[in-house]
Amino acid sequence: MERHLADTAAYTQIHNQAAVLRNAQTRSKRIVLKLFENKTGDGKGGLMQAGARDFFLAFESIIPHLYLLPKIHKALEETTGMWQGRPVLSGCRAPTRPVDWICTALLNPLLCLLPERIKDTTDFLKKNCRNLRPRPERGPPFFHGCDIALPKHTTERSCKGSSNFFLQITEPKSDRNFETQEYGGPPPKKETLEEAILHVMRDTLLQFEGRAYRQTKGTAIGASSSVAIAEIFVHVVYERKRSHRKDGPAVYFRYIDDIFGIMEDGFPRLEGFFHGQYTVHENLKFTLEHSDSTINFLDTTVYIDQLTRDLHTKAYYKPN
């Protein structure tokens, strides 16, 4: 953890813990009140009832603790002989928690509108390509998997991307109706929604062994809205452009930052498509894994039957 927190690009130590916590709590309450009022031109009210407002305003928060989950499927660190760790914030009592709850309620319903999105392994098994037989006349199919490394400093872009996508879906001329039933009122104003998302991303406070820090890069694992913000950001800046490319894969799914696809016409076309991804967004980085017979994705191994050329799946367990 000491080595992890030494990354000054991601964490800044804070010394006046009480003042920083108090400021974050004040910002949270101000945003809750804005969302409660949320007055529009037609006189409609806010996004929540008075009881919910009072619950959020009375929420007692602390600077939450950071802990590590060991990555037992990864190699041990050579210098320490220890496993690498995935940082997780125990955010149940974080000062951003009330606004985080509201952002989650606003953004999560939009995830079902992302056509490339996979919710989990079960969703992948329902949607996957087992009924698609590779076409010999198109050349050998290649499985490919990509991991997207999200850019380090995307706070403003993530915020604007999420808020713009939300407002496009909820605007009156949209064929989607996200009115009172989901949120209890009309969609929030653009500047209010952006302020709420920025609060969740910028006021991530944490402590470890008595020392307090502010996370300055991305969203914390432990904030309930972090997945929705990340998924919408990738969809807005990458997937929309990728879906219009004519040289794309025949099958394509994405689970947060992990991609599964099948490219027909062999490896040269796959290689050309993969290198073209770097021009979609200047900060997104991709790593490619490919095979002409089998590939692992989530908790499955997808493979081609060498006799029938059908596609099948079986359970996959990470080595540990």
mmCIF file of C-alpha atoms in Angstrom:
data_model
loop_
_atom_site.group_PDB
_atom_site.id
_atom_site.type_symbol
_atom_site.label_atom_id
_atom_site.label_comp_id
_atom_site.label_asym_id
_atom_site.label_seq_id
_atom_site.Cartn_x
_atom_site.Cartn_y
_atom_site.Cartn_z
ATOM 1 C CA MET A 1 0.000 0.000 0.000
ATOM 2 C CA GLU A 2 2.880 2.364 0.723
ATOM 3 C CA ARG A 3 4.179 1.814 -2.785
ATOM 4 C CA HIS A 4 0.710 2.340 -4.208
ATOM 5 C CA LEU A 5 0.088 5.601 -2.346
ATOM 6 C CA ALA A 6 3.500 6.915 -3.420
ATOM 7 C CA ASP A 7 2.005 7.570 -6.885
ATOM 8 C CA THR A 8 1.686 11.349 -6.645
ATOM 9 C CA ALA A 9 -0.136 11.479 -9.995
ATOM 10 C CA ALA A 10 -3.026 9.604 -8.374
ATOM 11 C CA TYR A 11 -2.925 10.612 -4.706
ATOM 12 C CA THR A 12 -2.242 13.870 -2.857
ATOM 13 C CA GLN A 13 -1.747 13.756 0.894
ATOM 14 C CA ILE A 14 -3.924 16.139 2.912
ATOM 15 C CA HIS A 15 -2.949 17.387 6.353
ATOM 16 C CA ASN A 16 -5.939 19.393 7.611
ATOM 17 C CA GLN A 17 -8.269 16.412 7.555
ATOM 18 C CA ALA A 18 -11.122 18.003 9.479
ATOM 19 C CA ALA A 19 -11.337 21.056 7.185
ATOM 20 C CA VAL A 20 -11.115 19.010 3.993
ATOM 21 C CA LEU A 21 -13.820 16.615 5.194
ATOM 22 C CA ARG A 22 -16.048 19.502 6.251
ATOM 23 C CA ASN A 23 -15.679 21.180 2.835
ATOM 24 C CA ALA A 24 -16.587 17.939 1.039
ATOM 25 C CA GLN A 25 -19.628 17.489 3.282
ATOM 26 C CA THR A 26 -20.749 21.049 2.561
ATOM 27 C CA ARG A 27 -20.452 20.535 -1.198
ATOM 28 C CA SER A 28 -22.426 17.309 -0.951
ATOM 29 C CA LYS A 29 -25.293 18.995 0.907
ATOM 30 C CA ARG A 30 -25.346 21.921 -1.535
ATOM 31 C CA ILE A 31 -25.652 19.570 -4.503
ATOM 32 C CA VAL A 32 -28.378 17.528 -2.799
ATOM 33 C CA LEU A 33 -30.387 20.723 -2.291
ATOM 34 C CA LYS A 34 -29.891 21.732 -5.932
ATOM 35 C CA LEU A 35 -31.135 18.354 -7.107
ATOM 36 C CA PHE A 36 -34.083 18.513 -4.717
ATOM 37 C CA GLU A 37 -35.134 21.926 -5.960
ATOM 38 C CA ASN A 38 -34.289 21.304 -9.660
ATOM 39 C CA LYS A 39 -36.977 23.746 -10.775
ATOM 40 C CA THR A 40 -37.827 23.835 -14.470
ATOM 41 C CA GLY A 41 -39.702 26.292 -16.600
ATOM 42 C CA ASP A 42 -42.953 24.340 -16.394
ATOM 43 C CA GLY A 43 -42.911 24.489 -12.600
ATOM 44 C CA LYS A 44 -42.107 20.806 -12.010
ATOM 45 C CA GLY A 45 -40.252 19.932 -8.847
ATOM 46 C CA GLY A 46 -37.006 18.184 -8.052
ATOM 47 C CA LEU A 47 -35.621 14.692 -8.288
ATOM 48 C CA MET A 48 -36.532 13.446 -4.827
ATOM 49 C CA GLN A 49 -39.080 13.677 -2.063
ATOM 50 C CA ALA A 50 -38.470 15.720 1.083
ATOM 51 C CA GLY A 51 -37.817 12.551 3.082
ATOM 52 C CA ALA A 52 -34.978 11.527 0.774
ATOM 53 C CA ARG A 53 -33.566 15.052 0.910
ATOM 54 C CA ASP A 54 -33.569 15.014 4.703
ATOM 55 C CA PHE A 55 -31.910 11.584 4.761
ATOM 56 C CA PHE A 56 -29.101 12.770 2.490
ATOM 57 C CA LEU A 57 -28.620 16.024 4.417
ATOM 58 C CA ALA A 58 -28.396 14.176 7.743
ATOM 59 C CA PHE A 59 -25.934 11.591 6.381
ATOM 60 C CA GLU A 60 -22.925 11.258 8.721
ATOM 61 C CA SER A 61 -19.714 10.759 6.782
ATOM 62 C CA ILE A 62 -16.066 10.140 7.573
ATOM 63 C CA ILE A 63 -12.867 9.918 5.552
ATOM 64 C CA PRO A 64 -13.174 6.289 4.403
ATOM 65 C CA HIS A 65 -10.441 3.674 4.546
ATOM 66 C CA LEU A 66 -8.527 2.317 1.557
ATOM 67 C CA TYR A 67 -7.607 -1.355 1.391
ATOM 68 C CA LEU A 68 -6.098 -3.757 -1.152
ATOM 69 C CA LEU A 69 -7.456 -6.963 -2.645
ATOM 70 C CA PRO A 70 -4.526 -9.237 -3.557
ATOM 71 C CA LYS A 71 -4.376 -10.263 -7.207
ATOM 72 C CA ILE A 72 -3.628 -13.930 -6.609
ATOM 73 C CA HIS A 73 -3.799 -14.678 -10.344
ATOM 74 C CA LYS A 74 -0.870 -12.321 -11.027
ATOM 75 C CA ALA A 75 2.822 -13.001 -10.574
ATOM 76 C CA LEU A 76 4.446 -11.981 -7.304
ATOM 77 C CA GLU A 77 6.363 -8.717 -7.239
ATOM 78 C CA GLU A 78 10.050 -9.504 -7.737
ATOM 79 C CA THR A 79 11.290 -6.890 -5.270
ATOM 80 C CA THR A 80 8.920 -7.654 -2.399
ATOM 81 C CA GLY A 81 7.781 -11.228 -2.981
ATOM 82 C CA MET A 82 4.196 -10.034 -2.447
ATOM 83 C CA TRP A 83 1.109 -10.060 -4.618
ATOM 84 C CA GLN A 84 0.029 -6.967 -6.451
ATOM 85 C CA GLY A 85 -3.028 -5.304 -4.953
ATOM 86 C CA ARG A 86 -6.202 -3.764 -6.350
ATOM 87 C CA PRO A 87 -7.125 -0.646 -4.336
ATOM 88 C CA VAL A 88 -10.707 -0.529 -3.074
ATOM 89 C CA LEU A 89 -12.281 2.299 -1.113
ATOM 90 C CA SER A 90 -14.692 1.451 1.684
ATOM 91 C CA GLY A 91 -17.004 4.201 0.500
ATOM 92 C CA CYS A 92 -20.195 3.440 2.441
ATOM 93 C CA ARG A 93 -19.673 6.486 4.680
ATOM 94 C CA ALA A 94 -17.748 8.685 2.237
ATOM 95 C CA PRO A 95 -18.743 12.383 2.107
ATOM 96 C CA THR A 96 -19.627 11.912 -1.576
ATOM 97 C CA ARG A 97 -21.947 9.003 -0.822
ATOM 98 C CA PRO A 98 -25.296 10.873 -0.972
ATOM 99 C CA VAL A 99 -24.481 12.397 -4.361
ATOM 100 C CA ASP A 100 -22.943 9.106 -5.490
ATOM 101 C CA TRP A 101 -26.267 7.358 -4.774
ATOM 102 C CA ILE A 102 -28.157 9.933 -6.833
ATOM 103 C CA CYS A 103 -25.703 9.752 -9.760
ATOM 104 C CA THR A 104 -26.026 5.964 -9.720
ATOM 105 C CA ALA A 105 -29.822 6.208 -9.880
ATOM 106 C CA LEU A 106 -29.560 8.630 -12.808
ATOM 107 C CA LEU A 107 -26.864 6.901 -14.858
ATOM 108 C CA ASN A 108 -27.360 3.162 -14.294
ATOM 109 C CA PRO A 109 -30.641 2.970 -16.314
ATOM 110 C CA LEU A 110 -28.719 4.277 -19.328
ATOM 111 C CA LEU A 111 -26.340 1.300 -19.430
ATOM 112 C CA CYS A 112 -28.944 -0.947 -21.047
ATOM 113 C CA LEU A 113 -28.911 1.459 -24.016
ATOM 114 C CA LEU A 114 -25.259 0.694 -24.827
ATOM 115 C CA PRO A 115 -25.547 -1.961 -27.580
ATOM 116 C CA GLU A 116 -22.009 -3.274 -27.108
ATOM 117 C CA ARG A 117 -22.289 -3.673 -23.332
ATOM 118 C CA ILE A 118 -22.084 -6.997 -21.495
ATOM 119 C CA LYS A 119 -23.462 -6.980 -17.952
ATOM 120 C CA ASP A 120 -21.789 -10.180 -16.716
ATOM 121 C CA THR A 121 -20.911 -13.721 -17.781
ATOM 122 C CA THR A 122 -24.555 -14.833 -17.883
ATOM 123 C CA ASP A 123 -25.406 -11.917 -20.148
ATOM 124 C CA PHE A 124 -22.490 -12.850 -22.408
ATOM 125 C CA LEU A 125 -23.688 -16.463 -22.655
ATOM 126 C CA LYS A 126 -27.150 -15.255 -23.662
ATOM 127 C CA LYS A 127 -25.835 -12.897 -26.315
ATOM 128 C CA ASN A 128 -22.740 -14.618 -27.572
ATOM 129 C CA CYS A 129 -22.058 -16.109 -30.953
ATOM 130 C CA ARG A 130 -22.474 -19.856 -30.385
ATOM 131 C CA ASN A 131 -25.047 -19.981 -33.179
ATOM 132 C CA LEU A 132 -22.789 -18.137 -35.607
ATOM 133 C CA ARG A 133 -20.807 -20.484 -37.805
ATOM 134 C CA PRO A 134 -17.663 -19.031 -39.347
ATOM 135 C CA ARG A 135 -17.941 -18.664 -43.096
ATOM 136 C CA PRO A 136 -15.023 -20.350 -44.904
ATOM 137 C CA GLU A 137 -15.414 -18.069 -47.925
ATOM 138 C CA ARG A 138 -14.623 -15.068 -45.699
ATOM 139 C CA GLY A 139 -11.332 -16.509 -44.531
ATOM 140 C CA PRO A 140 -10.402 -17.875 -41.105
ATOM 141 C CA PRO A 141 -12.005 -16.101 -38.142
ATOM 142 C CA PHE A 142 -9.801 -14.656 -35.422
ATOM 143 C CA PHE A 143 -10.883 -14.246 -31.846
ATOM 144 C CA HIS A 144 -9.574 -11.105 -30.274
ATOM 145 C CA GLY A 145 -9.650 -9.597 -26.844
ATOM 146 C CA CYS A 146 -8.633 -6.053 -25.951
ATOM 147 C CA ASP A 147 -8.057 -4.357 -22.661
ATOM 148 C CA ILE A 148 -8.656 -0.602 -22.605
ATOM 149 C CA ALA A 149 -6.400 1.438 -20.351
ATOM 150 C CA LEU A 150 -8.418 4.506 -19.486
ATOM 151 C CA PRO A 151 -6.526 7.816 -19.530
ATOM 152 C CA LYS A 152 -5.175 9.140 -16.264
ATOM 153 C CA HIS A 153 -6.708 12.585 -16.274
ATOM 154 C CA THR A 154 -10.239 12.338 -17.674
ATOM 155 C CA THR A 155 -12.246 13.896 -14.867
ATOM 156 C CA GLU A 156 -13.772 16.705 -16.922
ATOM 157 C CA ARG A 157 -14.166 14.586 -20.057
ATOM 158 C CA SER A 158 -15.812 11.757 -18.155
ATOM 159 C CA CYS A 159 -18.144 14.207 -16.486
ATOM 160 C CA LYS A 160 -19.151 16.005 -19.677
ATOM 161 C CA GLY A 161 -19.470 12.760 -21.623
ATOM 162 C CA SER A 162 -21.783 11.237 -19.022
ATOM 163 C CA SER A 163 -23.927 14.342 -18.615
ATOM 164 C CA ASN A 164 -24.255 14.944 -22.366
ATOM 165 C CA PHE A 165 -25.261 11.332 -22.989
ATOM 166 C CA PHE A 166 -27.802 11.474 -20.157
ATOM 167 C CA LEU A 167 -29.386 14.668 -21.439
ATOM 168 C CA GLN A 168 -29.511 13.403 -25.044
ATOM 169 C CA ILE A 169 -31.477 10.373 -23.880
ATOM 170 C CA THR A 170 -33.797 12.285 -21.565
ATOM 171 C CA GLU A 171 -34.549 15.303 -23.724
ATOM 172 C CA PRO A 172 -38.223 15.614 -24.753
ATOM 173 C CA LYS A 173 -37.693 14.735 -28.419
ATOM 174 C CA SER A 174 -35.950 11.482 -27.504
ATOM 175 C CA ASP A 175 -37.859 8.238 -28.033
ATOM 176 C CA ARG A 176 -36.809 7.239 -24.502
ATOM 177 C CA ASN A 177 -38.916 8.363 -21.546
ATOM 178 C CA PHE A 178 -36.862 8.734 -18.374
ATOM 179 C CA GLU A 179 -39.392 10.991 -16.714
ATOM 180 C CA THR A 180 -41.028 10.744 -13.312
ATOM 181 C CA GLN A 181 -41.179 6.957 -13.023
ATOM 182 C CA GLU A 182 -37.414 6.500 -12.746
ATOM 183 C CA TYR A 183 -36.280 9.648 -10.986
ATOM 184 C CA GLY A 184 -39.295 11.234 -9.365
ATOM 185 C CA GLY A 185 -39.058 14.330 -11.523
ATOM 186 C CA PRO A 186 -37.633 15.907 -14.676
ATOM 187 C CA PRO A 187 -33.967 15.380 -15.578
ATOM 188 C CA PRO A 188 -31.545 17.697 -13.760
ATOM 189 C CA LYS A 189 -30.020 20.689 -15.449
ATOM 190 C CA LYS A 190 -26.793 20.017 -17.306
ATOM 191 C CA GLU A 191 -24.642 22.139 -14.998
ATOM 192 C CA THR A 192 -26.155 20.526 -11.901
ATOM 193 C CA LEU A 193 -25.550 16.993 -13.178
ATOM 194 C CA GLU A 194 -21.964 17.859 -14.121
ATOM 195 C CA GLU A 195 -21.396 19.365 -10.687
ATOM 196 C CA ALA A 196 -22.709 16.170 -9.077
ATOM 197 C CA ILE A 197 -20.462 13.869 -11.139
ATOM 198 C CA LEU A 198 -17.425 16.097 -10.583
ATOM 199 C CA HIS A 199 -18.092 16.029 -6.852
ATOM 200 C CA VAL A 200 -17.993 12.217 -6.850
ATOM 201 C CA MET A 201 -14.724 12.244 -8.815
ATOM 202 C CA ARG A 202 -12.915 15.185 -7.233
ATOM 203 C CA ASP A 203 -13.870 14.745 -3.581
ATOM 204 C CA THR A 204 -12.653 11.169 -3.242
ATOM 205 C CA LEU A 205 -11.013 11.243 0.186
ATOM 206 C CA LEU A 206 -9.368 8.235 1.808
ATOM 207 C CA GLN A 207 -7.165 7.273 4.714
ATOM 208 C CA PHE A 208 -4.615 4.596 5.449
ATOM 209 C CA GLU A 209 -2.912 4.142 8.823
ATOM 210 C CA GLY A 210 -3.950 7.584 9.984
ATOM 211 C CA ARG A 211 -2.762 9.490 6.903
ATOM 212 C CA ALA A 212 -5.376 11.075 4.643
ATOM 213 C CA TYR A 213 -5.249 11.519 0.869
ATOM 214 C CA ARG A 214 -7.304 12.864 -1.992
ATOM 215 C CA GLN A 215 -7.531 10.679 -5.098
ATOM 216 C CA THR A 216 -6.833 12.899 -8.100
ATOM 217 C CA LYS A 217 -7.159 10.327 -10.897
ATOM 218 C CA GLY A 218 -10.386 8.678 -12.020
ATOM 219 C CA THR A 219 -13.097 7.271 -9.783
ATOM 220 C CA ALA A 220 -12.558 4.963 -6.849
ATOM 221 C CA ILE A 221 -13.499 1.293 -6.802
ATOM 222 C CA GLY A 222 -16.070 1.614 -4.055
ATOM 223 C CA ALA A 223 -18.087 4.484 -5.519
ATOM 224 C CA SER A 224 -21.319 2.975 -6.837
ATOM 225 C CA SER A 225 -21.491 5.303 -9.859
ATOM 226 C CA SER A 226 -17.904 4.675 -10.988
ATOM 227 C CA VAL A 227 -18.791 1.808 -13.363
ATOM 228 C CA ALA A 228 -21.566 3.787 -15.063
ATOM 229 C CA ILE A 229 -19.304 6.832 -15.486
ATOM 230 C CA ALA A 230 -16.507 4.702 -16.976
ATOM 231 C CA GLU A 231 -18.816 2.753 -19.303
ATOM 232 C CA ILE A 232 -20.579 5.835 -20.626
ATOM 233 C CA PHE A 233 -17.249 7.611 -21.120
ATOM 234 C CA VAL A 234 -15.868 4.745 -23.235
ATOM 235 C CA HIS A 235 -19.112 4.552 -25.221
ATOM 236 C CA VAL A 236 -19.158 8.274 -25.982
ATOM 237 C CA VAL A 237 -15.494 8.763 -26.917
ATOM 238 C CA TYR A 238 -14.795 5.381 -28.534
ATOM 239 C CA GLU A 239 -17.716 3.047 -29.242
ATOM 240 C CA ARG A 240 -19.748 5.511 -31.298
ATOM 241 C CA LYS A 241 -16.864 5.982 -33.727
ATOM 242 C CA ARG A 242 -15.893 2.309 -33.668
ATOM 243 C CA SER A 243 -19.430 1.174 -34.556
ATOM 244 C CA HIS A 244 -19.377 3.202 -37.790
ATOM 245 C CA ARG A 245 -16.152 1.683 -39.083
ATOM 246 C CA LYS A 246 -16.703 -0.642 -42.043
ATOM 247 C CA ASP A 247 -13.677 -2.797 -41.210
ATOM 248 C CA GLY A 248 -14.967 -3.750 -37.757
ATOM 249 C CA PRO A 249 -15.398 -7.259 -36.339
ATOM 250 C CA ALA A 250 -18.411 -9.452 -37.102
ATOM 251 C CA VAL A 251 -18.999 -9.995 -33.373
ATOM 252 C CA TYR A 252 -18.205 -7.399 -30.733
ATOM 253 C CA PHE A 253 -18.952 -7.101 -26.995
ATOM 254 C CA ARG A 254 -17.468 -5.043 -24.162
ATOM 255 C CA TYR A 255 -17.452 -5.582 -20.411
ATOM 256 C CA ILE A 256 -16.388 -2.223 -18.906
ATOM 257 C CA ASP A 257 -12.802 -2.103 -20.262
ATOM 258 C CA ASP A 258 -12.502 -5.677 -21.627
ATOM 259 C CA ILE A 259 -13.437 -6.378 -25.239
ATOM 260 C CA PHE A 260 -14.385 -9.620 -26.977
ATOM 261 C CA GLY A 261 -14.662 -9.856 -30.745
ATOM 262 C CA ILE A 262 -14.479 -12.119 -33.768
ATOM 263 C CA MET A 263 -12.901 -10.742 -36.907
ATOM 264 C CA GLU A 264 -13.448 -12.564 -40.179
ATOM 265 C CA ASP A 265 -11.040 -12.458 -43.142
ATOM 266 C CA GLY A 266 -8.021 -13.402 -41.071
ATOM 267 C CA PHE A 267 -5.372 -11.707 -39.010
ATOM 268 C CA PRO A 268 -4.273 -8.904 -41.404
ATOM 269 C CA ARG A 269 -7.710 -7.297 -41.208
ATOM 270 C CA LEU A 270 -7.729 -7.661 -37.422
ATOM 271 C CA GLU A 271 -4.304 -6.078 -37.170
ATOM 272 C CA GLY A 272 -5.384 -3.152 -39.334
ATOM 273 C CA PHE A 273 -8.512 -2.591 -37.268
ATOM 274 C CA PHE A 274 -6.588 -2.801 -34.007
ATOM 275 C CA HIS A 275 -3.978 -0.228 -35.032
ATOM 276 C CA GLY A 276 -6.733 2.044 -36.296
ATOM 277 C CA GLN A 277 -8.225 2.185 -32.812
ATOM 278 C CA TYR A 278 -5.415 4.440 -31.636
ATOM 279 C CA THR A 279 -6.778 7.266 -33.780
ATOM 280 C CA VAL A 280 -10.225 7.146 -32.152
ATOM 281 C CA HIS A 281 -9.180 8.921 -28.946
ATOM 282 C CA GLU A 282 -5.756 10.273 -28.138
ATOM 283 C CA ASN A 283 -5.703 9.005 -24.542
ATOM 284 C CA LEU A 284 -7.204 5.511 -24.821
ATOM 285 C CA LYS A 285 -4.636 2.719 -24.918
ATOM 286 C CA PHE A 286 -5.369 -0.815 -26.109
ATOM 287 C CA THR A 287 -3.625 -4.143 -25.606
ATOM 288 C CA LEU A 288 -4.485 -6.957 -28.038
ATOM 289 C CA GLU A 289 -4.806 -10.702 -27.505
ATOM 290 C CA HIS A 290 -5.785 -12.909 -30.452
ATOM 291 C CA SER A 291 -6.175 -16.536 -31.500
ATOM 292 C CA ASP A 292 -7.559 -18.517 -34.417
ATOM 293 C CA SER A 293 -8.992 -21.243 -32.165
ATOM 294 C CA THR A 294 -9.734 -20.176 -28.558
ATOM 295 C CA ILE A 295 -9.834 -17.179 -26.237
ATOM 296 C CA ASN A 296 -10.768 -16.493 -22.619
ATOM 297 C CA PHE A 297 -13.325 -13.812 -21.783
ATOM 298 C CA LEU A 298 -14.790 -13.224 -18.307
ATOM 299 C CA ASP A 299 -15.502 -16.693 -16.848
ATOM 300 C CA THR A 300 -15.680 -18.463 -20.223
ATOM 301 C CA THR A 301 -13.387 -19.982 -22.799
ATOM 302 C CA VAL A 302 -14.764 -19.547 -26.325
ATOM 303 C CA TYR A 303 -13.447 -21.988 -28.895
ATOM 304 C CA ILE A 304 -14.071 -23.341 -32.396
ATOM 305 C CA ASP A 305 -14.882 -27.016 -32.850
ATOM 306 C CA GLN A 306 -12.293 -28.199 -35.345
ATOM 307 C CA LEU A 307 -14.686 -30.705 -36.952
ATOM 308 C CA THR A 308 -17.997 -28.827 -37.162
ATOM 309 C CA ARG A 309 -16.505 -25.283 -37.057
ATOM 310 C CA ASP A 310 -19.230 -24.336 -34.588
ATOM 311 C CA LEU A 311 -18.477 -21.994 -31.700
ATOM 312 C CA HIS A 312 -18.709 -23.294 -28.134
ATOM 313 C CA THR A 313 -18.033 -22.109 -24.597
ATOM 314 C CA LYS A 314 -16.821 -23.737 -21.415
ATOM 315 C CA ALA A 315 -16.005 -22.470 -17.934
ATOM 316 C CA TYR A 316 -12.710 -20.619 -17.458
ATOM 317 C CA TYR A 317 -10.890 -20.250 -14.158
ATOM 318 C CA LYS A 318 -8.032 -17.825 -13.720
ATOM 319 C CA PRO A 319 -4.835 -19.544 -12.598
ATOM 320 C CA ASN A 320 -3.907 -18.856 -8.994
#
